């Protein structure tokens, strides 16, 4: 029956059965100060974008400490950085594949994309200008403080021009690009987990769907051989498979 405001109200208990996992897995993305605080309080899976292993480690450590301060078990929150693997049968083959993908990028288009991302007039953007100065002049344009901080950090670390940042942003959005054979990419991912930089990963394709197929056909079997992925399907709900508390 409706209340005085016209809203529909329900009387009595919900008659739906309890779902098998108990409650949904709570996922969050966002690395701003507000986003980290929210994630530490509520999230069970946190998707992050970090431009280097050191940044991944720092971000994961910060989130875990915030969770601990909020009275949570940090192990009940998994941090998954985004990575963009480029995989081929050999390391040289993968490097050639990456070079081929980068050759498809058009300078005018990538500069226009970056300008629009920052709400800047493409006609006024100097390709040889300082990338940090461009970002600082348009802070807040993307709506993501964490993303803009990453752009600035990477631009300073690599002394990027606007052109250099535009190509990096168009190709990978500054996500790490482990490039090589299945064994080489698996080494990279395992090192990140073993060095407390990640609990898992969000695999982002460089070219869809072939990049996903390359990862599933090449890297996943390699990870299974190393005992990093189950060799048989894991029974239970998503919560069970992630090892999260009920």
Short mmCIF file of C-alpha atoms in Angstrom, two decimals:
data_model
loop_
_atom_site.label_atom_id
_atom_site.label_comp_id
_atom_site.label_asym_id
_atom_site.label_seq_id
_atom_site.Cartn_x
_atom_site.Cartn_y
_atom_site.Cartn_z
CA UNK A 1 0.00 0.00 0.00
CA UNK A 2 1.23 3.53 -0.69
CA UNK A 3 2.27 5.91 2.14
CA UNK A 4 1.33 9.58 2.26
CA UNK A 5 4.14 10.41 -0.18
CA UNK A 6 2.88 7.93 -2.73
CA UNK A 7 5.71 5.45 -2.14
CA UNK A 8 4.91 1.76 -2.23
CA UNK A 9 5.47 0.01 1.09
CA UNK A 10 5.71 -3.70 1.83
CA UNK A 11 4.22 -5.31 4.93
CA UNK A 12 5.71 -8.38 6.56
CA UNK A 13 8.89 -10.34 5.86
CA UNK A 14 10.41 -10.79 2.41
CA UNK A 15 9.29 -14.16 1.10
CA UNK A 16 12.30 -14.74 -1.17
CA UNK A 17 14.72 -17.50 -0.08
CA UNK A 18 18.19 -16.60 1.17
CA UNK A 19 20.69 -16.62 -1.69
CA UNK A 20 23.41 -19.32 -1.59
CA UNK A 21 26.29 -16.88 -1.05
CA UNK A 22 24.51 -15.15 1.82
CA UNK A 23 25.11 -11.67 0.42
CA UNK A 24 26.55 -10.25 -2.78
CA UNK A 25 30.27 -9.65 -3.15
CA UNK A 26 30.72 -5.90 -2.73
CA UNK A 27 32.98 -4.42 -5.43
CA UNK A 28 34.36 -0.90 -5.66
CA UNK A 29 36.58 1.09 -8.01
CA UNK A 30 38.16 4.46 -7.34
CA UNK A 31 41.41 5.63 -5.74
CA UNK A 32 40.55 9.14 -4.56
CA UNK A 33 40.68 9.90 -0.86
CA UNK A 34 36.93 9.47 -0.63
CA UNK A 35 37.04 6.30 -2.72
CA UNK A 36 39.72 4.70 -0.56
CA UNK A 37 37.84 5.51 2.61
CA UNK A 38 34.67 3.99 1.20
CA UNK A 39 36.49 0.90 -0.04
CA UNK A 40 38.19 0.34 3.31
CA UNK A 41 34.84 0.40 5.07
CA UNK A 42 32.74 -1.66 2.67
CA UNK A 43 34.47 -3.22 -0.33
CA UNK A 44 35.46 -6.86 -0.64
CA UNK A 45 36.94 -6.53 -4.13
CA UNK A 46 38.69 -3.27 -5.02
CA UNK A 47 39.57 -2.56 -8.64
CA UNK A 48 42.46 -0.11 -8.99
CA UNK A 49 44.57 1.38 -11.77
CA UNK A 50 48.22 1.89 -10.88
CA UNK A 51 51.03 2.67 -13.29
CA UNK A 52 53.80 0.68 -11.59
CA UNK A 53 54.37 -2.20 -9.14
CA UNK A 54 55.54 0.26 -6.47
CA UNK A 55 52.32 2.24 -6.82
CA UNK A 56 50.32 -1.00 -6.60
CA UNK A 57 52.09 -1.95 -3.37
CA UNK A 58 51.59 1.48 -1.86
CA UNK A 59 47.91 1.57 -2.77
CA UNK A 60 47.22 -1.95 -1.50
CA UNK A 61 49.06 -1.25 1.78
CA UNK A 62 47.10 1.97 2.26
CA UNK A 63 43.75 0.25 1.64
CA UNK A 64 44.59 -2.58 4.03
CA UNK A 65 45.65 -0.16 6.75
CA UNK A 66 42.45 1.84 6.32
CA UNK A 67 40.42 -1.37 6.55
CA UNK A 68 42.24 -2.32 9.75
CA UNK A 69 41.56 1.15 11.20
CA UNK A 70 37.87 0.69 10.32
CA UNK A 71 37.77 -2.50 12.39
CA UNK A 72 37.85 -4.91 9.45
CA UNK A 73 40.09 -7.87 8.71
CA UNK A 74 42.31 -6.62 5.83
CA UNK A 75 42.37 -10.14 4.40
CA UNK A 76 38.62 -9.84 3.80
CA UNK A 77 39.36 -7.23 1.09
CA UNK A 78 41.06 -8.22 -2.18
CA UNK A 79 42.85 -5.57 -4.27
CA UNK A 80 42.89 -6.20 -8.03
CA UNK A 81 45.03 -3.86 -10.16
CA UNK A 82 44.28 -3.59 -13.86
CA UNK A 83 46.93 -4.93 -16.23
CA UNK A 84 47.03 -5.13 -20.02
CA UNK A 85 49.10 -8.18 -21.02
CA UNK A 86 50.42 -8.50 -24.55
CA UNK A 87 51.08 -12.20 -25.11
CA UNK A 88 52.64 -14.20 -27.92
CA UNK A 89 54.49 -17.49 -28.24
CA UNK A 90 57.85 -15.76 -27.64
CA UNK A 91 59.05 -12.56 -26.02
CA UNK A 92 60.17 -11.18 -29.38
CA UNK A 93 56.81 -12.05 -30.89
CA UNK A 94 54.99 -10.21 -28.11
CA UNK A 95 57.17 -7.13 -28.51
CA UNK A 96 56.48 -7.15 -32.24
CA UNK A 97 52.76 -7.46 -31.54
CA UNK A 98 52.84 -4.48 -29.19
CA UNK A 99 54.75 -2.43 -31.76
CA UNK A 100 52.16 -3.34 -34.38
CA UNK A 101 49.30 -2.29 -32.12
CA UNK A 102 51.02 1.02 -31.35
CA UNK A 103 51.54 1.64 -35.07
CA UNK A 104 47.78 1.72 -35.55
CA UNK A 105 47.46 4.82 -33.37
CA UNK A 106 46.99 8.12 -35.20
CA UNK A 107 48.64 11.15 -33.60
CA UNK A 108 45.83 13.57 -34.38
CA UNK A 109 43.24 11.20 -32.99
CA UNK A 110 45.09 10.37 -29.76
CA UNK A 111 45.75 14.07 -29.09
CA UNK A 112 42.07 14.83 -29.65
CA UNK A 113 41.05 12.01 -27.30
CA UNK A 114 43.36 13.32 -24.56
CA UNK A 115 42.14 16.88 -25.02
CA UNK A 116 38.51 15.84 -24.76
CA UNK A 117 39.27 13.71 -21.71
CA UNK A 118 40.64 16.83 -20.02
CA UNK A 119 37.88 19.08 -21.43
CA UNK A 120 40.45 21.06 -23.39
CA UNK A 121 40.18 22.50 -26.89
CA UNK A 122 42.18 20.14 -29.15
CA UNK A 123 43.20 23.10 -31.32
CA UNK A 124 44.99 24.75 -28.38
CA UNK A 125 46.90 21.68 -27.16
CA UNK A 126 50.64 21.78 -27.89
CA UNK A 127 51.87 18.23 -28.61
CA UNK A 128 55.38 19.18 -27.48
CA UNK A 129 54.16 20.87 -24.32
CA UNK A 130 54.59 19.56 -20.80
CA UNK A 131 52.00 16.90 -19.95
CA UNK A 132 51.94 17.76 -16.25
CA UNK A 133 51.15 21.40 -17.00
CA UNK A 134 48.25 20.38 -19.24
CA UNK A 135 46.74 18.12 -16.58
CA UNK A 136 47.19 20.69 -13.81
CA UNK A 137 45.44 23.29 -15.95
CA UNK A 138 42.39 21.03 -16.22
CA UNK A 139 42.23 19.39 -12.79
CA UNK A 140 38.86 17.87 -12.01
CA UNK A 141 37.90 17.45 -15.67
CA UNK A 142 37.86 13.64 -15.59
CA UNK A 143 35.87 13.43 -12.36
CA UNK A 144 38.49 11.10 -10.86
CA UNK A 145 41.13 12.54 -8.52
CA UNK A 146 42.94 9.21 -8.33
CA UNK A 147 43.17 8.88 -12.11
CA UNK A 148 44.45 12.42 -12.53
CA UNK A 149 47.06 11.88 -9.82
CA UNK A 150 48.24 8.80 -11.70
CA UNK A 151 48.51 10.77 -14.95
CA UNK A 152 50.61 13.41 -13.21
CA UNK A 153 52.81 10.87 -11.43
CA UNK A 154 53.55 8.93 -14.62
CA UNK A 155 54.12 12.10 -16.64
CA UNK A 156 56.64 13.38 -14.11
CA UNK A 157 58.41 10.04 -13.75
CA UNK A 158 58.84 9.66 -17.53
CA UNK A 159 59.11 13.38 -18.36
CA UNK A 160 56.28 12.97 -20.85
CA UNK A 161 55.25 15.52 -23.41
CA UNK A 162 51.58 15.93 -24.21
CA UNK A 163 52.15 13.75 -27.28
CA UNK A 164 53.80 11.02 -25.20
CA UNK A 165 50.99 11.03 -22.66
CA UNK A 166 48.38 10.95 -25.43
CA UNK A 167 49.87 7.80 -26.96
CA UNK A 168 50.24 6.11 -23.55
CA UNK A 169 46.69 7.00 -22.57
CA UNK A 170 45.24 5.82 -25.88
CA UNK A 171 47.08 2.49 -25.78
CA UNK A 172 46.82 1.40 -22.16
CA UNK A 173 45.35 4.19 -20.02
CA UNK A 174 48.77 3.90 -18.25
CA UNK A 175 48.04 0.41 -17.00
CA UNK A 176 51.13 -1.85 -16.83
CA UNK A 177 51.64 -3.86 -20.01
CA UNK A 178 53.50 -7.09 -19.24
CA UNK A 179 54.70 -8.12 -22.68
CA UNK A 180 56.14 -11.51 -23.57
CA UNK A 181 55.61 -15.23 -23.71
CA UNK A 182 53.09 -16.89 -21.37
CA UNK A 183 55.94 -17.73 -18.98
CA UNK A 184 57.23 -14.14 -18.98
CA UNK A 185 53.80 -12.67 -18.30
CA UNK A 186 53.13 -15.30 -15.61
CA UNK A 187 56.44 -14.37 -13.95
CA UNK A 188 55.35 -10.74 -13.82
CA UNK A 189 51.94 -11.50 -12.33
CA UNK A 190 53.30 -13.96 -9.77
CA UNK A 191 55.97 -11.47 -8.67
CA UNK A 192 53.27 -8.86 -8.05
CA UNK A 193 51.25 -11.22 -5.87
CA UNK A 194 54.32 -12.48 -4.01
CA UNK A 195 55.54 -8.92 -3.34
CA UNK A 196 52.17 -7.86 -1.87
CA UNK A 197 51.32 -5.60 -4.79
CA UNK A 198 48.12 -7.45 -5.72
CA UNK A 199 45.69 -10.15 -4.63
CA UNK A 200 44.60 -10.78 -8.21
CA UNK A 201 44.13 -8.85 -11.42
CA UNK A 202 41.61 -7.24 -13.72
CA UNK A 203 42.81 -8.33 -17.15
CA UNK A 204 42.23 -5.57 -19.70
CA UNK A 205 42.58 -6.46 -23.41
CA UNK A 206 44.80 -4.44 -25.71
CA UNK A 207 42.70 -5.75 -28.60
CA UNK A 208 39.35 -7.40 -28.02
CA UNK A 209 38.72 -10.32 -28.14
CA UNK A 210 42.09 -11.66 -29.33
CA UNK A 211 44.06 -10.36 -26.32
CA UNK A 212 41.67 -12.16 -23.97
CA UNK A 213 42.01 -15.35 -25.99
CA UNK A 214 45.83 -15.08 -25.93
CA UNK A 215 45.75 -14.76 -22.14
CA UNK A 216 43.28 -17.59 -21.58
CA UNK A 217 45.03 -19.95 -24.00
CA UNK A 218 48.59 -19.11 -22.97
CA UNK A 219 48.96 -17.52 -19.54
CA UNK A 220 46.14 -19.29 -17.70
CA UNK A 221 47.57 -22.79 -18.35
CA UNK A 222 50.99 -21.54 -17.25
CA UNK A 223 49.51 -20.24 -14.00
CA UNK A 224 47.76 -23.56 -13.45
CA UNK A 225 51.05 -25.42 -13.92
CA UNK A 226 52.52 -23.22 -11.19
CA UNK A 227 49.64 -23.89 -8.83
CA UNK A 228 48.42 -20.28 -9.04
CA UNK A 229 45.06 -21.17 -10.55
CA UNK A 230 42.90 -24.22 -9.76
CA UNK A 231 43.26 -27.08 -12.20
CA UNK A 232 39.59 -28.01 -11.89
CA UNK A 233 36.54 -25.77 -11.54
CA UNK A 234 36.00 -24.67 -7.95
CA UNK A 235 32.59 -25.53 -6.55
CA UNK A 236 30.44 -23.04 -4.75
CA UNK A 237 29.51 -19.41 -5.18
CA UNK A 238 31.69 -16.51 -6.31
CA UNK A 239 32.25 -15.70 -2.64
CA UNK A 240 33.46 -19.25 -2.05
CA UNK A 241 35.82 -19.15 -5.02
CA UNK A 242 37.32 -15.87 -3.89
CA UNK A 243 37.86 -17.21 -0.38
CA UNK A 244 35.86 -14.36 1.17
CA UNK A 245 34.03 -14.78 4.48
CA UNK A 246 30.30 -15.45 4.33
#
